[in-house]
């Protein structure tokens, strides 16, 4: 009888799902802090990338000895999983620490950029990667340098929000931007241009006077042009611009056909025909494959996701109490957004071919990792529960 009295009272079956849902909500609240909209967008883009990469790599698998597309899917899923795990870890770090680390990271990035010019690994005609000894893996120092420069520029701008600008203060900013853009332009023109534009927008948001902004434009232009001339991409860049003007770019034509095939609703998952002709269907022209398989509606949905991500990241300027946090979040989000819209603009014929991947969607390794690090920092800023520090 005592056993009967002490026996637990079973919950009604109708309450069990509700209890599990509350438990899941509590777990998410405890472990996924920051802007929930950004978390949702990252989850949606990551899931979509699995479907798109699986479809886009079918021809690539065949070209590499009749392999299975699943092998590329598993590789992409592995890198994406690692990236999301790193993003989760970074978003739990007080973002103010990145102000202190940014100068050291910037100093480290310069020899890495020089090293890639001297001993870099060439892939698809571009030498932008460094091999990681003993692993068989490669990474792009430009991704690391971009993150370091944006963080350092945000720190410099934050310290001078209440100080009148002069040429000495501004000179330090322009020097770092010019140096990094120069070294990146040696091997990747489009990356240098996008980074320079991101820095310009950061200075504008940071209320730098107009006369300094004009000097910034000229300086970045000179640094980038010098790096382009001294580097390895001058002939490639000029050729792409010429073919863009003449509408004679093979990849672009195949992308246009893919978009035309997609129509409004698309051909359906795995039914892309142009993946057989686009050599970068899984990377540079993945947006064309998205439209071919999911139609204009699918393409617009992807564009909206990036637009919302951009808006949410920039809005941190108004929602954080720290100038550094707002500028850091805006700079990183602008960098990701500009890269995304450049990729999409290339696919639809607005820009010449650039070789920029679509963040979180294109198949990649370290590009996915550094995108996730950037978004982790943005989420850290959006948490809004940092300790008071002297920045």
mmCIF file of C-alpha atoms in Angstrom:
data_model
loop_
_atom_site.group_PDB
_atom_site.id
_atom_site.type_symbol
_atom_site.label_atom_id
_atom_site.label_comp_id
_atom_site.label_asym_id
_atom_site.label_seq_id
_atom_site.Cartn_x
_atom_site.Cartn_y
_atom_site.Cartn_z
ATOM 1 C CA UNK A 1 0.000 0.000 0.000
ATOM 2 C CA UNK A 2 2.883 2.340 0.799
ATOM 3 C CA UNK A 3 4.389 1.587 -2.585
ATOM 4 C CA UNK A 4 1.144 2.626 -4.203
ATOM 5 C CA UNK A 5 1.000 5.867 -2.245
ATOM 6 C CA UNK A 6 4.607 6.827 -3.146
ATOM 7 C CA UNK A 7 4.352 5.903 -6.825
ATOM 8 C CA UNK A 8 4.834 8.900 -9.164
ATOM 9 C CA UNK A 9 1.706 10.231 -10.722
ATOM 10 C CA UNK A 10 2.031 9.856 -14.509
ATOM 11 C CA UNK A 11 1.611 13.016 -16.553
ATOM 12 C CA UNK A 12 -1.276 13.093 -18.969
ATOM 13 C CA UNK A 13 -0.112 12.200 -22.458
ATOM 14 C CA UNK A 14 -1.335 15.564 -23.749
ATOM 15 C CA UNK A 15 1.046 17.407 -21.381
ATOM 16 C CA UNK A 16 4.189 15.460 -22.343
ATOM 17 C CA UNK A 17 4.871 17.265 -25.658
ATOM 18 C CA UNK A 18 4.267 20.627 -23.970
ATOM 19 C CA UNK A 19 6.757 19.764 -21.222
ATOM 20 C CA UNK A 20 9.348 18.664 -23.766
ATOM 21 C CA UNK A 21 8.806 21.867 -25.742
ATOM 22 C CA UNK A 22 9.296 23.982 -22.610
ATOM 23 C CA UNK A 23 12.456 22.024 -21.834
ATOM 24 C CA UNK A 24 13.767 22.626 -25.361
ATOM 25 C CA UNK A 25 12.964 26.344 -25.129
ATOM 26 C CA UNK A 26 14.807 26.589 -21.833
ATOM 27 C CA UNK A 27 17.837 24.798 -23.294
ATOM 28 C CA UNK A 28 17.885 27.137 -26.289
ATOM 29 C CA UNK A 29 17.531 30.161 -24.014
ATOM 30 C CA UNK A 30 20.483 29.052 -21.914
ATOM 31 C CA UNK A 31 22.785 28.023 -24.760
ATOM 32 C CA UNK A 32 21.923 30.204 -27.757
ATOM 33 C CA UNK A 33 22.183 33.766 -26.555
ATOM 34 C CA UNK A 34 22.060 36.926 -28.603
ATOM 35 C CA UNK A 35 19.897 37.803 -31.588
ATOM 36 C CA UNK A 36 17.554 34.865 -32.221
ATOM 37 C CA UNK A 37 16.834 36.120 -35.745
ATOM 38 C CA UNK A 38 20.519 35.758 -36.675
ATOM 39 C CA UNK A 39 20.547 32.236 -35.215
ATOM 40 C CA UNK A 40 17.520 31.299 -37.313
ATOM 41 C CA UNK A 41 19.022 32.751 -40.507
ATOM 42 C CA UNK A 42 22.302 30.920 -39.942
ATOM 43 C CA UNK A 43 20.408 27.663 -39.352
ATOM 44 C CA UNK A 44 18.307 28.107 -42.499
ATOM 45 C CA UNK A 45 21.303 28.955 -44.700
ATOM 46 C CA UNK A 46 23.331 26.065 -43.282
ATOM 47 C CA UNK A 47 20.544 23.566 -43.924
ATOM 48 C CA UNK A 48 19.941 24.952 -47.416
ATOM 49 C CA UNK A 49 23.654 24.633 -48.200
ATOM 50 C CA UNK A 50 23.494 20.870 -47.617
ATOM 51 C CA UNK A 51 20.854 20.423 -50.310
ATOM 52 C CA UNK A 52 22.460 22.808 -52.770
ATOM 53 C CA UNK A 53 26.031 21.560 -52.389
ATOM 54 C CA UNK A 54 24.864 17.959 -52.715
ATOM 55 C CA UNK A 55 23.157 18.791 -55.999
ATOM 56 C CA UNK A 56 25.881 21.096 -57.353
ATOM 57 C CA UNK A 57 28.769 18.660 -56.779
ATOM 58 C CA UNK A 58 27.351 15.767 -58.811
ATOM 59 C CA UNK A 59 29.380 16.641 -61.914
ATOM 60 C CA UNK A 60 32.468 17.412 -59.833
ATOM 61 C CA UNK A 61 32.321 13.920 -58.327
ATOM 62 C CA UNK A 62 32.094 12.395 -61.787
ATOM 63 C CA UNK A 63 35.026 14.441 -63.078
ATOM 64 C CA UNK A 64 37.190 13.265 -60.190
ATOM 65 C CA UNK A 65 37.098 9.603 -61.049
ATOM 66 C CA UNK A 66 33.425 8.782 -60.782
ATOM 67 C CA UNK A 67 33.206 9.450 -57.057
ATOM 68 C CA UNK A 68 29.987 9.892 -55.127
ATOM 69 C CA UNK A 69 28.487 13.351 -54.479
ATOM 70 C CA UNK A 70 27.941 12.220 -50.902
ATOM 71 C CA UNK A 71 31.691 12.470 -50.287
ATOM 72 C CA UNK A 72 31.606 16.219 -50.998
ATOM 73 C CA UNK A 73 28.418 16.576 -48.978
ATOM 74 C CA UNK A 74 30.022 14.880 -45.958
ATOM 75 C CA UNK A 75 33.092 17.092 -46.294
ATOM 76 C CA UNK A 76 30.965 20.233 -46.503
ATOM 77 C CA UNK A 77 28.793 19.065 -43.597
ATOM 78 C CA UNK A 78 31.934 18.469 -41.518
ATOM 79 C CA UNK A 79 33.286 21.981 -42.156
ATOM 80 C CA UNK A 80 29.868 23.519 -41.550
ATOM 81 C CA UNK A 81 29.470 21.591 -38.300
ATOM 82 C CA UNK A 82 32.911 22.709 -37.101
ATOM 83 C CA UNK A 83 32.089 26.282 -38.130
ATOM 84 C CA UNK A 84 28.801 26.299 -36.217
ATOM 85 C CA UNK A 85 30.493 24.834 -33.154
ATOM 86 C CA UNK A 86 33.166 27.552 -33.312
ATOM 87 C CA UNK A 87 30.464 30.197 -33.791
ATOM 88 C CA UNK A 88 28.683 28.935 -30.677
ATOM 89 C CA UNK A 89 31.938 29.078 -28.709
ATOM 90 C CA UNK A 90 32.833 32.576 -29.964
ATOM 91 C CA UNK A 91 29.389 33.997 -29.195
ATOM 92 C CA UNK A 92 29.917 33.143 -25.511
ATOM 93 C CA UNK A 93 33.117 35.244 -25.356
ATOM 94 C CA UNK A 94 32.962 38.849 -24.177
ATOM 95 C CA UNK A 95 33.425 40.711 -27.470
ATOM 96 C CA UNK A 96 35.592 43.369 -25.812
ATOM 97 C CA UNK A 97 38.472 40.887 -25.814
ATOM 98 C CA UNK A 98 38.637 41.155 -29.585
ATOM 99 C CA UNK A 99 39.626 44.800 -29.250
ATOM 100 C CA UNK A 100 42.731 43.767 -27.332
ATOM 101 C CA UNK A 101 43.608 40.951 -29.731
ATOM 102 C CA UNK A 102 42.989 42.827 -32.977
ATOM 103 C CA UNK A 103 46.350 44.602 -33.228
ATOM 104 C CA UNK A 104 48.319 41.401 -32.648
ATOM 105 C CA UNK A 105 46.152 39.581 -35.209
ATOM 106 C CA UNK A 106 46.755 42.381 -37.684
ATOM 107 C CA UNK A 107 50.522 42.127 -37.238
ATOM 108 C CA UNK A 108 50.386 38.347 -37.728
ATOM 109 C CA UNK A 109 48.292 38.690 -40.896
ATOM 110 C CA UNK A 110 50.943 40.680 -42.785
ATOM 111 C CA UNK A 111 53.630 37.945 -42.902
ATOM 112 C CA UNK A 112 50.900 35.414 -43.740
ATOM 113 C CA UNK A 113 49.804 37.515 -46.723
ATOM 114 C CA UNK A 114 53.431 37.834 -47.848
ATOM 115 C CA UNK A 115 53.958 34.104 -47.408
ATOM 116 C CA UNK A 116 50.971 33.207 -49.571
ATOM 117 C CA UNK A 117 52.407 35.341 -52.359
ATOM 118 C CA UNK A 118 55.721 33.497 -52.140
ATOM 119 C CA UNK A 119 54.804 29.896 -51.307
ATOM 120 C CA UNK A 120 51.019 29.771 -51.629
ATOM 121 C CA UNK A 121 48.994 26.891 -53.071
ATOM 122 C CA UNK A 122 47.441 27.546 -56.482
ATOM 123 C CA UNK A 123 43.828 26.433 -56.982
ATOM 124 C CA UNK A 124 41.842 27.223 -60.138
ATOM 125 C CA UNK A 125 44.574 29.553 -61.343
ATOM 126 C CA UNK A 126 44.686 31.666 -58.158
ATOM 127 C CA UNK A 127 47.359 31.515 -55.450
ATOM 128 C CA UNK A 128 45.409 32.474 -52.338
ATOM 129 C CA UNK A 129 45.914 29.519 -50.003
ATOM 130 C CA UNK A 130 48.548 28.393 -47.534
ATOM 131 C CA UNK A 131 49.002 24.715 -46.801
ATOM 132 C CA UNK A 132 48.731 23.680 -43.146
ATOM 133 C CA UNK A 133 51.716 21.331 -42.641
ATOM 134 C CA UNK A 134 50.888 17.699 -41.932
ATOM 135 C CA UNK A 135 47.126 18.056 -42.428
ATOM 136 C CA UNK A 136 46.542 18.267 -46.162
ATOM 137 C CA UNK A 137 44.344 21.305 -45.454
ATOM 138 C CA UNK A 138 44.645 24.872 -46.753
ATOM 139 C CA UNK A 139 43.364 28.241 -45.610
ATOM 140 C CA UNK A 140 43.186 31.765 -47.012
ATOM 141 C CA UNK A 141 45.174 34.337 -45.003
ATOM 142 C CA UNK A 142 42.973 37.033 -46.569
ATOM 143 C CA UNK A 143 40.037 35.775 -44.471
ATOM 144 C CA UNK A 144 42.083 36.119 -41.293
ATOM 145 C CA UNK A 145 43.414 39.544 -42.329
ATOM 146 C CA UNK A 146 39.916 40.822 -43.114
ATOM 147 C CA UNK A 147 38.654 39.825 -39.674
ATOM 148 C CA UNK A 148 41.688 41.368 -37.946
ATOM 149 C CA UNK A 149 41.477 44.652 -39.872
ATOM 150 C CA UNK A 150 37.764 45.156 -39.213
ATOM 151 C CA UNK A 151 38.212 44.471 -35.488
ATOM 152 C CA UNK A 152 41.201 46.804 -35.230
ATOM 153 C CA UNK A 153 39.498 49.568 -37.210
ATOM 154 C CA UNK A 154 36.431 49.286 -34.975
ATOM 155 C CA UNK A 155 38.687 49.633 -31.911
ATOM 156 C CA UNK A 156 40.451 52.708 -33.320
ATOM 157 C CA UNK A 157 37.164 54.355 -34.279
ATOM 158 C CA UNK A 158 35.578 53.602 -30.901
ATOM 159 C CA UNK A 159 38.413 55.269 -29.012
ATOM 160 C CA UNK A 160 37.979 58.445 -31.036
ATOM 161 C CA UNK A 161 34.214 58.940 -30.916
ATOM 162 C CA UNK A 162 34.639 61.896 -28.557
ATOM 163 C CA UNK A 163 37.919 63.184 -29.983
ATOM 164 C CA UNK A 164 38.201 65.662 -32.836
ATOM 165 C CA UNK A 165 39.851 64.028 -35.830
ATOM 166 C CA UNK A 166 43.163 65.240 -37.190
ATOM 167 C CA UNK A 167 45.477 63.909 -39.875
ATOM 168 C CA UNK A 168 47.692 62.124 -37.348
ATOM 169 C CA UNK A 169 44.794 60.111 -35.930
ATOM 170 C CA UNK A 170 43.312 59.407 -39.326
ATOM 171 C CA UNK A 171 46.711 58.531 -40.785
ATOM 172 C CA UNK A 172 47.009 55.462 -38.552
ATOM 173 C CA UNK A 173 43.666 54.154 -39.768
ATOM 174 C CA UNK A 174 44.372 54.743 -43.419
ATOM 175 C CA UNK A 175 47.837 53.211 -43.111
ATOM 176 C CA UNK A 176 46.521 49.890 -41.825
ATOM 177 C CA UNK A 177 43.693 49.742 -44.356
ATOM 178 C CA UNK A 178 46.083 50.573 -47.201
ATOM 179 C CA UNK A 179 48.686 47.984 -46.153
ATOM 180 C CA UNK A 180 46.196 45.123 -45.794
ATOM 181 C CA UNK A 181 44.347 45.973 -49.017
ATOM 182 C CA UNK A 182 47.667 46.154 -50.872
ATOM 183 C CA UNK A 183 48.805 42.700 -49.772
ATOM 184 C CA UNK A 184 45.393 41.133 -50.404
ATOM 185 C CA UNK A 185 45.244 42.710 -53.881
ATOM 186 C CA UNK A 186 48.439 40.848 -54.775
ATOM 187 C CA UNK A 187 46.416 37.636 -54.999
ATOM 188 C CA UNK A 188 42.708 38.594 -54.859
ATOM 189 C CA UNK A 189 41.499 41.852 -56.381
ATOM 190 C CA UNK A 190 37.815 41.456 -55.521
ATOM 191 C CA UNK A 191 38.541 40.616 -51.872
ATOM 192 C CA UNK A 192 40.663 43.773 -51.535
ATOM 193 C CA UNK A 193 37.937 45.908 -53.136
ATOM 194 C CA UNK A 194 35.196 44.526 -50.891
ATOM 195 C CA UNK A 195 37.329 44.922 -47.768
ATOM 196 C CA UNK A 196 38.220 48.490 -48.713
ATOM 197 C CA UNK A 197 34.556 49.324 -49.274
ATOM 198 C CA UNK A 198 33.611 47.735 -45.931
ATOM 199 C CA UNK A 199 36.217 49.877 -44.168
ATOM 200 C CA UNK A 200 34.944 52.994 -45.934
ATOM 201 C CA UNK A 201 31.403 52.270 -44.714
ATOM 202 C CA UNK A 202 32.717 51.709 -41.181
ATOM 203 C CA UNK A 203 34.396 55.132 -41.237
ATOM 204 C CA UNK A 204 31.172 56.681 -42.517
ATOM 205 C CA UNK A 205 29.148 55.004 -39.755
ATOM 206 C CA UNK A 206 31.836 56.047 -37.278
ATOM 207 C CA UNK A 207 31.169 59.711 -38.162
ATOM 208 C CA UNK A 208 34.525 60.423 -39.743
ATOM 209 C CA UNK A 209 34.405 63.840 -41.498
ATOM 210 C CA UNK A 210 33.851 63.894 -45.244
ATOM 211 C CA UNK A 211 37.275 65.268 -46.194
ATOM 212 C CA UNK A 212 38.935 62.281 -44.544
ATOM 213 C CA UNK A 213 36.562 59.890 -46.287
ATOM 214 C CA UNK A 214 37.580 61.358 -49.652
ATOM 215 C CA UNK A 215 41.238 60.787 -48.827
ATOM 216 C CA UNK A 216 40.363 57.227 -47.750
ATOM 217 C CA UNK A 217 38.810 56.486 -51.153
ATOM 218 C CA UNK A 218 41.874 57.744 -53.010
ATOM 219 C CA UNK A 219 44.284 55.937 -50.698
ATOM 220 C CA UNK A 220 42.483 52.598 -50.887
ATOM 221 C CA UNK A 221 42.261 52.951 -54.656
ATOM 222 C CA UNK A 222 46.001 53.582 -54.944
ATOM 223 C CA UNK A 223 46.888 50.736 -52.571
ATOM 224 C CA UNK A 224 44.630 48.299 -54.386
ATOM 225 C CA UNK A 225 45.817 49.370 -57.842
ATOM 226 C CA UNK A 226 49.467 49.053 -56.788
ATOM 227 C CA UNK A 227 48.846 45.588 -55.377
ATOM 228 C CA UNK A 228 47.013 44.568 -58.540
ATOM 229 C CA UNK A 229 49.839 45.736 -60.794
ATOM 230 C CA UNK A 230 52.543 44.182 -58.630
ATOM 231 C CA UNK A 231 50.620 40.952 -58.097
ATOM 232 C CA UNK A 232 49.461 38.028 -60.174
ATOM 233 C CA UNK A 233 45.867 38.969 -61.027
ATOM 234 C CA UNK A 234 46.207 41.960 -63.372
ATOM 235 C CA UNK A 235 45.739 40.009 -66.604
ATOM 236 C CA UNK A 236 42.898 37.995 -65.090
ATOM 237 C CA UNK A 237 41.097 41.101 -63.817
ATOM 238 C CA UNK A 238 41.470 42.969 -67.097
ATOM 239 C CA UNK A 239 40.333 39.918 -69.057
ATOM 240 C CA UNK A 240 37.225 39.517 -66.910
ATOM 241 C CA UNK A 241 36.303 43.178 -67.284
ATOM 242 C CA UNK A 242 36.797 42.998 -71.043
ATOM 243 C CA UNK A 243 34.670 39.847 -71.346
ATOM 244 C CA UNK A 244 32.027 41.407 -69.094
ATOM 245 C CA UNK A 245 31.762 44.451 -71.353
ATOM 246 C CA UNK A 246 31.577 42.256 -74.460
ATOM 247 C CA UNK A 247 29.234 39.792 -72.718
ATOM 248 C CA UNK A 248 31.630 37.024 -73.706
ATOM 249 C CA UNK A 249 32.287 35.287 -70.375
ATOM 250 C CA UNK A 250 31.673 31.525 -70.629
ATOM 251 C CA UNK A 251 30.830 31.028 -66.949
ATOM 252 C CA UNK A 252 28.463 33.992 -66.945
ATOM 253 C CA UNK A 253 26.627 32.680 -70.023
ATOM 254 C CA UNK A 254 26.122 29.287 -68.420
ATOM 255 C CA UNK A 255 24.846 31.033 -65.301
ATOM 256 C CA UNK A 256 22.316 33.011 -67.355
ATOM 257 C CA UNK A 257 21.068 29.772 -68.920
ATOM 258 C CA UNK A 258 20.661 28.248 -65.453
ATOM 259 C CA UNK A 259 18.622 31.244 -64.288
ATOM 260 C CA UNK A 260 16.475 31.128 -67.441
ATOM 261 C CA UNK A 261 15.864 27.397 -66.907
ATOM 262 C CA UNK A 262 14.719 28.043 -63.344
ATOM 263 C CA UNK A 263 11.833 30.320 -64.186
ATOM 264 C CA UNK A 264 9.493 31.084 -61.304
ATOM 265 C CA UNK A 265 9.367 27.778 -59.428
ATOM 266 C CA UNK A 266 12.551 26.040 -60.594
ATOM 267 C CA UNK A 267 13.359 22.590 -61.909
ATOM 268 C CA UNK A 268 13.386 20.944 -58.493
ATOM 269 C CA UNK A 269 16.102 19.599 -56.199
ATOM 270 C CA UNK A 270 18.819 17.737 -58.083
ATOM 271 C CA UNK A 271 17.460 18.651 -61.515
ATOM 272 C CA UNK A 272 20.032 21.297 -62.437
ATOM 273 C CA UNK A 273 21.345 20.869 -65.962
ATOM 274 C CA UNK A 274 23.889 23.698 -65.969
ATOM 275 C CA UNK A 275 25.891 22.190 -63.119
ATOM 276 C CA UNK A 276 27.391 20.038 -65.873
ATOM 277 C CA UNK A 277 28.847 23.155 -67.523
ATOM 278 C CA UNK A 278 29.572 25.528 -64.648
ATOM 279 C CA UNK A 279 33.024 24.656 -63.310
ATOM 280 C CA UNK A 280 32.295 26.549 -60.064
ATOM 281 C CA UNK A 281 28.655 25.500 -59.675
ATOM 282 C CA UNK A 282 29.235 24.663 -55.998
ATOM 283 C CA UNK A 283 31.005 27.939 -55.187
ATOM 284 C CA UNK A 284 31.177 31.081 -57.333
ATOM 285 C CA UNK A 285 27.979 30.337 -59.289
ATOM 286 C CA UNK A 286 25.992 28.486 -56.655
ATOM 287 C CA UNK A 287 23.333 31.226 -56.735
ATOM 288 C CA UNK A 288 22.609 30.398 -60.383
ATOM 289 C CA UNK A 289 22.105 26.747 -59.379
ATOM 290 C CA UNK A 290 19.780 27.847 -56.577
ATOM 291 C CA UNK A 291 17.584 29.735 -59.048
ATOM 292 C CA UNK A 292 17.684 26.893 -61.590
ATOM 293 C CA UNK A 293 16.469 24.367 -59.023
ATOM 294 C CA UNK A 294 14.267 26.559 -56.809
ATOM 295 C CA UNK A 295 13.270 29.318 -59.217
ATOM 296 C CA UNK A 296 13.150 33.061 -58.780
ATOM 297 C CA UNK A 297 11.153 32.513 -55.592
ATOM 298 C CA UNK A 298 14.014 30.526 -54.068
ATOM 299 C CA UNK A 299 16.540 33.125 -55.188
ATOM 300 C CA UNK A 300 14.496 35.955 -53.649
ATOM 301 C CA UNK A 301 14.137 34.075 -50.354
ATOM 302 C CA UNK A 302 17.923 33.643 -50.134
ATOM 303 C CA UNK A 303 18.416 37.332 -50.926
ATOM 304 C CA UNK A 304 15.933 38.325 -48.212
ATOM 305 C CA UNK A 305 17.738 36.170 -45.641
ATOM 306 C CA UNK A 306 21.027 37.954 -46.341
ATOM 307 C CA UNK A 307 19.302 41.348 -46.299
ATOM 308 C CA UNK A 308 17.735 40.642 -42.891
ATOM 309 C CA UNK A 309 21.078 39.367 -41.592
ATOM 310 C CA UNK A 310 22.718 42.607 -42.752
ATOM 311 C CA UNK A 311 20.060 44.779 -41.127
ATOM 312 C CA UNK A 312 20.161 42.890 -37.814
ATOM 313 C CA UNK A 313 23.955 43.124 -37.632
ATOM 314 C CA UNK A 314 24.032 46.849 -38.368
ATOM 315 C CA UNK A 315 21.207 47.507 -35.883
ATOM 316 C CA UNK A 316 23.566 46.501 -33.081
ATOM 317 C CA UNK A 317 24.956 50.028 -33.355
ATOM 318 C CA UNK A 318 21.741 51.320 -31.778
ATOM 319 C CA UNK A 319 21.259 48.438 -29.350
ATOM 320 C CA UNK A 320 24.695 48.222 -27.726
ATOM 321 C CA UNK A 321 26.096 50.625 -25.161
ATOM 322 C CA UNK A 322 29.623 50.354 -26.547
ATOM 323 C CA UNK A 323 30.812 52.118 -29.684
ATOM 324 C CA UNK A 324 33.298 49.311 -30.303
ATOM 325 C CA UNK A 325 30.599 46.640 -30.221
ATOM 326 C CA UNK A 326 28.334 48.477 -32.622
ATOM 327 C CA UNK A 327 31.113 49.273 -35.085
ATOM 328 C CA UNK A 328 32.520 45.749 -34.887
ATOM 329 C CA UNK A 329 29.132 44.170 -35.528
ATOM 330 C CA UNK A 330 28.375 46.560 -38.382
ATOM 331 C CA UNK A 331 31.773 46.050 -40.014
ATOM 332 C CA UNK A 332 31.645 42.252 -39.894
ATOM 333 C CA UNK A 333 28.044 42.097 -41.094
ATOM 334 C CA UNK A 334 28.740 44.553 -43.911
ATOM 335 C CA UNK A 335 31.690 42.436 -45.004
ATOM 336 C CA UNK A 336 29.549 39.277 -45.133
ATOM 337 C CA UNK A 337 26.638 41.089 -46.780
ATOM 338 C CA UNK A 338 28.797 42.719 -49.462
ATOM 339 C CA UNK A 339 30.366 39.362 -50.282
ATOM 340 C CA UNK A 340 26.947 37.719 -50.542
ATOM 341 C CA UNK A 341 25.423 40.388 -52.768
ATOM 342 C CA UNK A 342 28.547 40.461 -54.949
ATOM 343 C CA UNK A 343 28.231 36.718 -55.537
ATOM 344 C CA UNK A 344 24.558 37.113 -56.424
ATOM 345 C CA UNK A 345 25.253 40.139 -58.638
ATOM 346 C CA UNK A 346 27.840 38.137 -60.599
ATOM 347 C CA UNK A 347 25.349 35.308 -61.153
ATOM 348 C CA UNK A 348 22.720 37.648 -62.604
ATOM 349 C CA UNK A 349 25.204 39.588 -64.729
ATOM 350 C CA UNK A 350 25.470 42.873 -62.804
ATOM 351 C CA UNK A 351 29.191 42.479 -61.959
ATOM 352 C CA UNK A 352 32.080 40.781 -63.751
ATOM 353 C CA UNK A 353 33.128 37.352 -62.476
ATOM 354 C CA UNK A 354 34.949 37.841 -59.159
ATOM 355 C CA UNK A 355 35.477 34.424 -57.582
ATOM 356 C CA UNK A 356 33.675 35.368 -54.355
ATOM 357 C CA UNK A 357 31.797 32.481 -52.666
ATOM 358 C CA UNK A 358 28.307 32.846 -51.202
ATOM 359 C CA UNK A 359 28.802 32.903 -47.396
ATOM 360 C CA UNK A 360 27.495 29.794 -45.596
ATOM 361 C CA UNK A 361 26.053 28.384 -48.839
ATOM 362 C CA UNK A 362 29.057 27.770 -51.085
ATOM 363 C CA UNK A 363 31.142 24.669 -50.470
ATOM 364 C CA UNK A 364 34.301 25.611 -48.652
ATOM 365 C CA UNK A 365 36.573 25.052 -45.697
ATOM 366 C CA UNK A 366 38.190 28.006 -43.977
ATOM 367 C CA UNK A 367 35.847 30.470 -45.697
ATOM 368 C CA UNK A 368 32.961 28.819 -43.826
ATOM 369 C CA UNK A 369 34.997 28.832 -40.614
ATOM 370 C CA UNK A 370 35.877 32.544 -40.735
ATOM 371 C CA UNK A 371 32.302 33.456 -41.683
ATOM 372 C CA UNK A 372 31.107 31.572 -38.607
ATOM 373 C CA UNK A 373 33.712 33.293 -36.417
ATOM 374 C CA UNK A 374 32.500 36.668 -37.690
ATOM 375 C CA UNK A 375 28.867 35.785 -36.982
ATOM 376 C CA UNK A 376 29.825 34.483 -33.540
ATOM 377 C CA UNK A 377 31.313 37.891 -32.733
ATOM 378 C CA UNK A 378 28.174 39.615 -34.036
ATOM 379 C CA UNK A 379 26.066 37.401 -31.768
ATOM 380 C CA UNK A 380 28.384 38.163 -28.850
ATOM 381 C CA UNK A 381 27.740 41.874 -29.405
ATOM 382 C CA UNK A 382 23.982 41.288 -29.614
ATOM 383 C CA UNK A 383 23.945 39.535 -26.233
ATOM 384 C CA UNK A 384 24.178 42.891 -24.505
ATOM 385 C CA UNK A 385 25.282 41.453 -21.140
ATOM 386 C CA UNK A 386 29.002 42.237 -21.220
ATOM 387 C CA UNK A 387 30.916 43.489 -18.263
ATOM 388 C CA UNK A 388 31.987 47.097 -18.081
ATOM 389 C CA UNK A 389 35.459 47.559 -19.533
ATOM 390 C CA UNK A 390 37.550 50.525 -20.490
ATOM 391 C CA UNK A 391 37.699 50.570 -24.300
#
